Short mmCIF file of N, CA and C in Angstrom, two decimals:
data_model
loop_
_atom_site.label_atom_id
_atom_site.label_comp_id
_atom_site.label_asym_id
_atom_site.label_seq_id
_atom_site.Cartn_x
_atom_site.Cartn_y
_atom_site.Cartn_z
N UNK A 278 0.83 -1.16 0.00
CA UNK A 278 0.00 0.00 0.00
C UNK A 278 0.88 1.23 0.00
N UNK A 279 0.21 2.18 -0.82
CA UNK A 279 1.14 3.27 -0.90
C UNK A 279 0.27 4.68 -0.34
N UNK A 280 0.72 5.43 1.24
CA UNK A 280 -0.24 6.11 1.67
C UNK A 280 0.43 7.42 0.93
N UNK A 281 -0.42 8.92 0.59
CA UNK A 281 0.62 9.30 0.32
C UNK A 281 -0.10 10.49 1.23
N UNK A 282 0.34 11.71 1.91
CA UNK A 282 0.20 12.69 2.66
C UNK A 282 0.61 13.74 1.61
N UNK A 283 -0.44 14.23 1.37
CA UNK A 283 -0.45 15.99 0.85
C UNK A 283 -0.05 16.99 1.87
N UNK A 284 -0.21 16.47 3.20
CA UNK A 284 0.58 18.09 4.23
C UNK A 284 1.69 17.69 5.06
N UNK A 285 2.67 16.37 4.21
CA UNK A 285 3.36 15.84 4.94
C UNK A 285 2.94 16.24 6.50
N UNK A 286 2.20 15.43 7.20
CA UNK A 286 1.74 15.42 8.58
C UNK A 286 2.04 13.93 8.60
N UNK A 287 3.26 14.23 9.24
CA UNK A 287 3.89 12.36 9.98
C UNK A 287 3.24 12.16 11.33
N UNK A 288 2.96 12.96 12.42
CA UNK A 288 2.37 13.44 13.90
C UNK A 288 1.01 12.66 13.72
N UNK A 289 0.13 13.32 12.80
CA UNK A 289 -1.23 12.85 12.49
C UNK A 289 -1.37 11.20 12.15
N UNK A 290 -0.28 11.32 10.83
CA UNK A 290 -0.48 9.75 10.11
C UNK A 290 0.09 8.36 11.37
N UNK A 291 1.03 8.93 12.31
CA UNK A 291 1.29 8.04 13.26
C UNK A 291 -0.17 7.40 14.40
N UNK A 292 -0.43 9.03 14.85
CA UNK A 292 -1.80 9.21 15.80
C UNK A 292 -2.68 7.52 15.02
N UNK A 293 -3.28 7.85 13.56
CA UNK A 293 -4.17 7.37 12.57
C UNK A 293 -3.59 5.38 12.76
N UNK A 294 -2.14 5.22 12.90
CA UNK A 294 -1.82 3.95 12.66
C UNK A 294 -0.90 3.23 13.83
N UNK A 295 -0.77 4.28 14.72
CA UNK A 295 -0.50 3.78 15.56
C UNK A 295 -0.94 2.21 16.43
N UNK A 296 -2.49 2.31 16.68
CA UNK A 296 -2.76 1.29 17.10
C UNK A 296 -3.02 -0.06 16.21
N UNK A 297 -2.27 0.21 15.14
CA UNK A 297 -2.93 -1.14 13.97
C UNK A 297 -1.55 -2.44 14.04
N UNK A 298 -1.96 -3.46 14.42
CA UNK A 298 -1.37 -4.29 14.18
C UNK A 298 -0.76 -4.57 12.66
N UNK A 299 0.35 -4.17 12.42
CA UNK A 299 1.26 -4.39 10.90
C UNK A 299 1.98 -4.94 10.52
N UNK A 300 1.86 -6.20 10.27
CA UNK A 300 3.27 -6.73 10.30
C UNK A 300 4.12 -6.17 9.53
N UNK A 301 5.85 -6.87 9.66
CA UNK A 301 6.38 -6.59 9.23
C UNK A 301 6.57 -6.52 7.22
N UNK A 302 6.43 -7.79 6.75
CA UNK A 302 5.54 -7.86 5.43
C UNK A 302 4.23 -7.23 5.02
N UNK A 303 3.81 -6.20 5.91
CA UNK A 303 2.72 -5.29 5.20
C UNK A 303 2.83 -4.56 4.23
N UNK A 304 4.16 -4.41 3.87
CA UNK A 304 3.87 -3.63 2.40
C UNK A 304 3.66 -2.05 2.45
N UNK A 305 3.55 -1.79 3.35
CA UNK A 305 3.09 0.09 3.75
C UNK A 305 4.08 0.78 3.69
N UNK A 306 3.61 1.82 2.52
CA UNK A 306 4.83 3.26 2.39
C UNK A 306 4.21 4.35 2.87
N UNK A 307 4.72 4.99 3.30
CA UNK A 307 4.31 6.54 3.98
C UNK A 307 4.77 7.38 2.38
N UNK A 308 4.15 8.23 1.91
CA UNK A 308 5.26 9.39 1.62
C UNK A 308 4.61 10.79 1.29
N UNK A 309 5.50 11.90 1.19
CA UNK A 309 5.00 13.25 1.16
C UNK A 309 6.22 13.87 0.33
N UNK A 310 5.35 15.12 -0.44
CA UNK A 310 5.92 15.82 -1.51
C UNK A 310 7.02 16.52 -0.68
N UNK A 311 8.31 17.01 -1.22
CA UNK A 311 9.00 17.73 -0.54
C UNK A 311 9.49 19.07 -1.08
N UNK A 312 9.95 20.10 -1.49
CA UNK A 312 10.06 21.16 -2.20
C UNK A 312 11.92 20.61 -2.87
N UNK A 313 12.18 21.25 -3.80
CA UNK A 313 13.57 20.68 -4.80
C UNK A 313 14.46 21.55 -4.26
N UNK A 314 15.49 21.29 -4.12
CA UNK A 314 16.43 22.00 -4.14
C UNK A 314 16.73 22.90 -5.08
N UNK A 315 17.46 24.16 -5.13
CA UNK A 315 17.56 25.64 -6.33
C UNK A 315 18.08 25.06 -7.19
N UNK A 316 18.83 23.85 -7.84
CA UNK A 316 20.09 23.48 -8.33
C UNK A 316 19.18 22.81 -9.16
N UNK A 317 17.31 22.01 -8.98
CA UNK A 317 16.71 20.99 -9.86
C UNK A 317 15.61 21.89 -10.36
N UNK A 318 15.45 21.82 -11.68
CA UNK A 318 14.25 22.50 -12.35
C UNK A 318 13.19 21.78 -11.58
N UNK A 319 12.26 22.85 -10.75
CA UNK A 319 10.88 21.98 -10.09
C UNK A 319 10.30 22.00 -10.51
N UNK A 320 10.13 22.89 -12.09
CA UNK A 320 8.93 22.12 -13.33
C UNK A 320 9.08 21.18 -13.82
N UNK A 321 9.71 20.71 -14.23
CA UNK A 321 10.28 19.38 -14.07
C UNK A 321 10.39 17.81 -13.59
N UNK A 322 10.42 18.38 -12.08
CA UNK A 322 10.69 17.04 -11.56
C UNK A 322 10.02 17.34 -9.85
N UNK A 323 9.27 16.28 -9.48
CA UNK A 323 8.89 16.60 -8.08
C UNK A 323 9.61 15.35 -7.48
N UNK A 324 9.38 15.77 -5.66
CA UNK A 324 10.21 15.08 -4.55
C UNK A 324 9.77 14.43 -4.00
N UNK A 325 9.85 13.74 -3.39
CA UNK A 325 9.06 12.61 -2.32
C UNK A 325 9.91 11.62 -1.71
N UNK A 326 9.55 12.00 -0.03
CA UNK A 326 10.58 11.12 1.00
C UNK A 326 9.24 9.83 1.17
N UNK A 327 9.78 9.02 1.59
CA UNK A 327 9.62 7.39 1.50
C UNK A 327 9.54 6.89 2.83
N UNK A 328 8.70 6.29 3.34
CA UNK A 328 8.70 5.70 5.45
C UNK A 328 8.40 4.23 4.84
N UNK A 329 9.32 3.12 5.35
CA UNK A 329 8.35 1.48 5.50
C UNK A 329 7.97 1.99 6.52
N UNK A 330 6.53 1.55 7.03
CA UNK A 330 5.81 1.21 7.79
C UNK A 330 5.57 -0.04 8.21
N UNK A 331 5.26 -0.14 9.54
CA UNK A 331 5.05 -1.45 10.16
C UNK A 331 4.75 -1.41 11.29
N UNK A 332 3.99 -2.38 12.73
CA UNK A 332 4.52 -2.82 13.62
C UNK A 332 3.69 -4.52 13.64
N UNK A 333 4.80 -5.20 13.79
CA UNK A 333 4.28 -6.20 13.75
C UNK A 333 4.32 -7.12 15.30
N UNK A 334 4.54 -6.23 16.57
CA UNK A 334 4.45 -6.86 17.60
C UNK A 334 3.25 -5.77 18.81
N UNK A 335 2.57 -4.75 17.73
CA UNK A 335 1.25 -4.46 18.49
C UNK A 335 0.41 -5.26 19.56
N UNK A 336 0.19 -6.66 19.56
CA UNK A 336 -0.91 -7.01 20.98
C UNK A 336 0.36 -7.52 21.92
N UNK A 337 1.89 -7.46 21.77
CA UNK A 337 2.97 -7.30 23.19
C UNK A 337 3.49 -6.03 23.06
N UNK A 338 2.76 -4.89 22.62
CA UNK A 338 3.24 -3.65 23.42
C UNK A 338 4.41 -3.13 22.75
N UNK A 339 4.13 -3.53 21.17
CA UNK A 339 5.09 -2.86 20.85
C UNK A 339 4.56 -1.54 19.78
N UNK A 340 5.59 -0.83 19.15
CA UNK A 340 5.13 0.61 18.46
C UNK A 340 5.25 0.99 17.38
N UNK A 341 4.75 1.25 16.71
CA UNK A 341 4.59 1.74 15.21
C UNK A 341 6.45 2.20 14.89
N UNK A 342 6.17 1.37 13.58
CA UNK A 342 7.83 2.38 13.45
C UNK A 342 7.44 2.01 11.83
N UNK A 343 8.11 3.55 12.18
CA UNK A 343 8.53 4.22 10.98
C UNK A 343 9.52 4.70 10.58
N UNK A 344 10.53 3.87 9.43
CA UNK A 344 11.35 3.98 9.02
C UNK A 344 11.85 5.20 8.01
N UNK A 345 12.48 6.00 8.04
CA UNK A 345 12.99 6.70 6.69
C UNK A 345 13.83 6.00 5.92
N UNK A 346 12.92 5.74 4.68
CA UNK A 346 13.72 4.92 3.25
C UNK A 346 14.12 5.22 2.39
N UNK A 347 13.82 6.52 1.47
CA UNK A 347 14.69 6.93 0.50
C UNK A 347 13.87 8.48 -0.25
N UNK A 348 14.77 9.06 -0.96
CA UNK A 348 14.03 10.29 -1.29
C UNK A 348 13.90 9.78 -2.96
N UNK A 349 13.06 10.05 -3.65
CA UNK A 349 12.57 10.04 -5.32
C UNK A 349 12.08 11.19 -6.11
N UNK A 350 12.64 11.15 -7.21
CA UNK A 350 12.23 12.01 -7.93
C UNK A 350 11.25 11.62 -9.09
N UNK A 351 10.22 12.14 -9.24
CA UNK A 351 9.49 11.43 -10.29
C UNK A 351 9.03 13.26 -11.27
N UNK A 352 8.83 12.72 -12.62
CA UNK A 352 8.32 13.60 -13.80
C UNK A 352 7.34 13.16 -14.42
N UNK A 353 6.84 13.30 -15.34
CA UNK A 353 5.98 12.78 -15.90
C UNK A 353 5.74 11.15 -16.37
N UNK A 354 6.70 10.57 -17.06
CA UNK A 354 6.97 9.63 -17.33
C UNK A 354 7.50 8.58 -16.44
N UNK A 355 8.19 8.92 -15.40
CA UNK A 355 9.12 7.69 -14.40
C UNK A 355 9.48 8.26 -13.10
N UNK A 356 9.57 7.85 -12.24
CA UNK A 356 10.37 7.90 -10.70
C UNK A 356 11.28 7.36 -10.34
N UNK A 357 12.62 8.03 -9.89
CA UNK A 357 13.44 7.32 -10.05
C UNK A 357 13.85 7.60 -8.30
N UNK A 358 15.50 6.83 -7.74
CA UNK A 358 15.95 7.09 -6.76
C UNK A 358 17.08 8.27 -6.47
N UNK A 359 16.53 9.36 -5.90
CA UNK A 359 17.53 10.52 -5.51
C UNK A 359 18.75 10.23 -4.64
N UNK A 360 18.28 9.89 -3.53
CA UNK A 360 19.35 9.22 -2.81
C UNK A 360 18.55 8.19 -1.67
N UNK A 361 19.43 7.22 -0.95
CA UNK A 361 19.04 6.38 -0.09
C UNK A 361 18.79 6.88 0.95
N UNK A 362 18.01 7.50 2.39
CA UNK A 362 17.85 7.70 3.26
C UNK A 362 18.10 6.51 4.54
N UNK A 363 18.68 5.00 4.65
CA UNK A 363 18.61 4.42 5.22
C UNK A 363 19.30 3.43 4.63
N UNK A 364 19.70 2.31 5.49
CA UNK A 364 19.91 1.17 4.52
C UNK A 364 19.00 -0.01 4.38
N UNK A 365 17.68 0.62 4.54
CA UNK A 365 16.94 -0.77 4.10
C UNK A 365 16.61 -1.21 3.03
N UNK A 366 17.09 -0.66 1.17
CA UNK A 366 17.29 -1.45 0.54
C UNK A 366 18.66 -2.59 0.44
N UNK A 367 19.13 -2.26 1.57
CA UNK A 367 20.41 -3.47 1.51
C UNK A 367 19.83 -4.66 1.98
N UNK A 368 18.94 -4.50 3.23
CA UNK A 368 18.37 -6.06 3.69
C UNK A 368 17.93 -6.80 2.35
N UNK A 369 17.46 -8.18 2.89
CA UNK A 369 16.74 -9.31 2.09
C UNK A 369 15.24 -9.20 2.82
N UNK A 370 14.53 -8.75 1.38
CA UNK A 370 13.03 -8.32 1.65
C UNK A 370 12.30 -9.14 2.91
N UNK A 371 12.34 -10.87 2.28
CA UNK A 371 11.69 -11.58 2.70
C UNK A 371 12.53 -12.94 3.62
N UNK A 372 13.24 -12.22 4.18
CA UNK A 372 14.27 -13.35 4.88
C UNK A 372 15.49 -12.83 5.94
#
């Protein structure tokens, strides 16, 4: 699932998922537009930071986490990767 936040409000979207049991294989992205740096035509090309989402030990008390995963640039045609924010494309997805 791909949530996406128009007022980047991370405070709110936590409040909203906090209590949901997620596992870790849920599949949930957080993300929100970000403004470009002076250096990238922003007609052009827009921004967007990236959260996995998860908690997959909710009924023992555990807490929503939210990861920062990577920043993207997408245009009309494609989205690509700006830079990595984390290293969780290095893990093994499913293992």
């Amino acid at each position: 699932w791909l949530i996406y936040d128009d007022f980047a409000n991370v405070t709110y979207f936590h409040t909203l998922f906090k209590r949901l049991n997620l596992a870790v294989d849920a599949e949930i992205t957080y993300a929100f537009f970000n403004s470009l740096e002076a250096d990238w035509n922003s007609t052009a090309y827009s921004s967007y930071t990236l959260y996995d989402v998860y908690n997959n030990g909710y009924y023992y008390g555990a807490k929503l986490n939210m990861t920062l995963d990577r920043e993207i640039y997408c245009n009309d045609n494609e989205c690509f990767v700006n830079k990595y924010l984390s290293k969780l494309h290095l893990r093994n997805k499913y293992g």
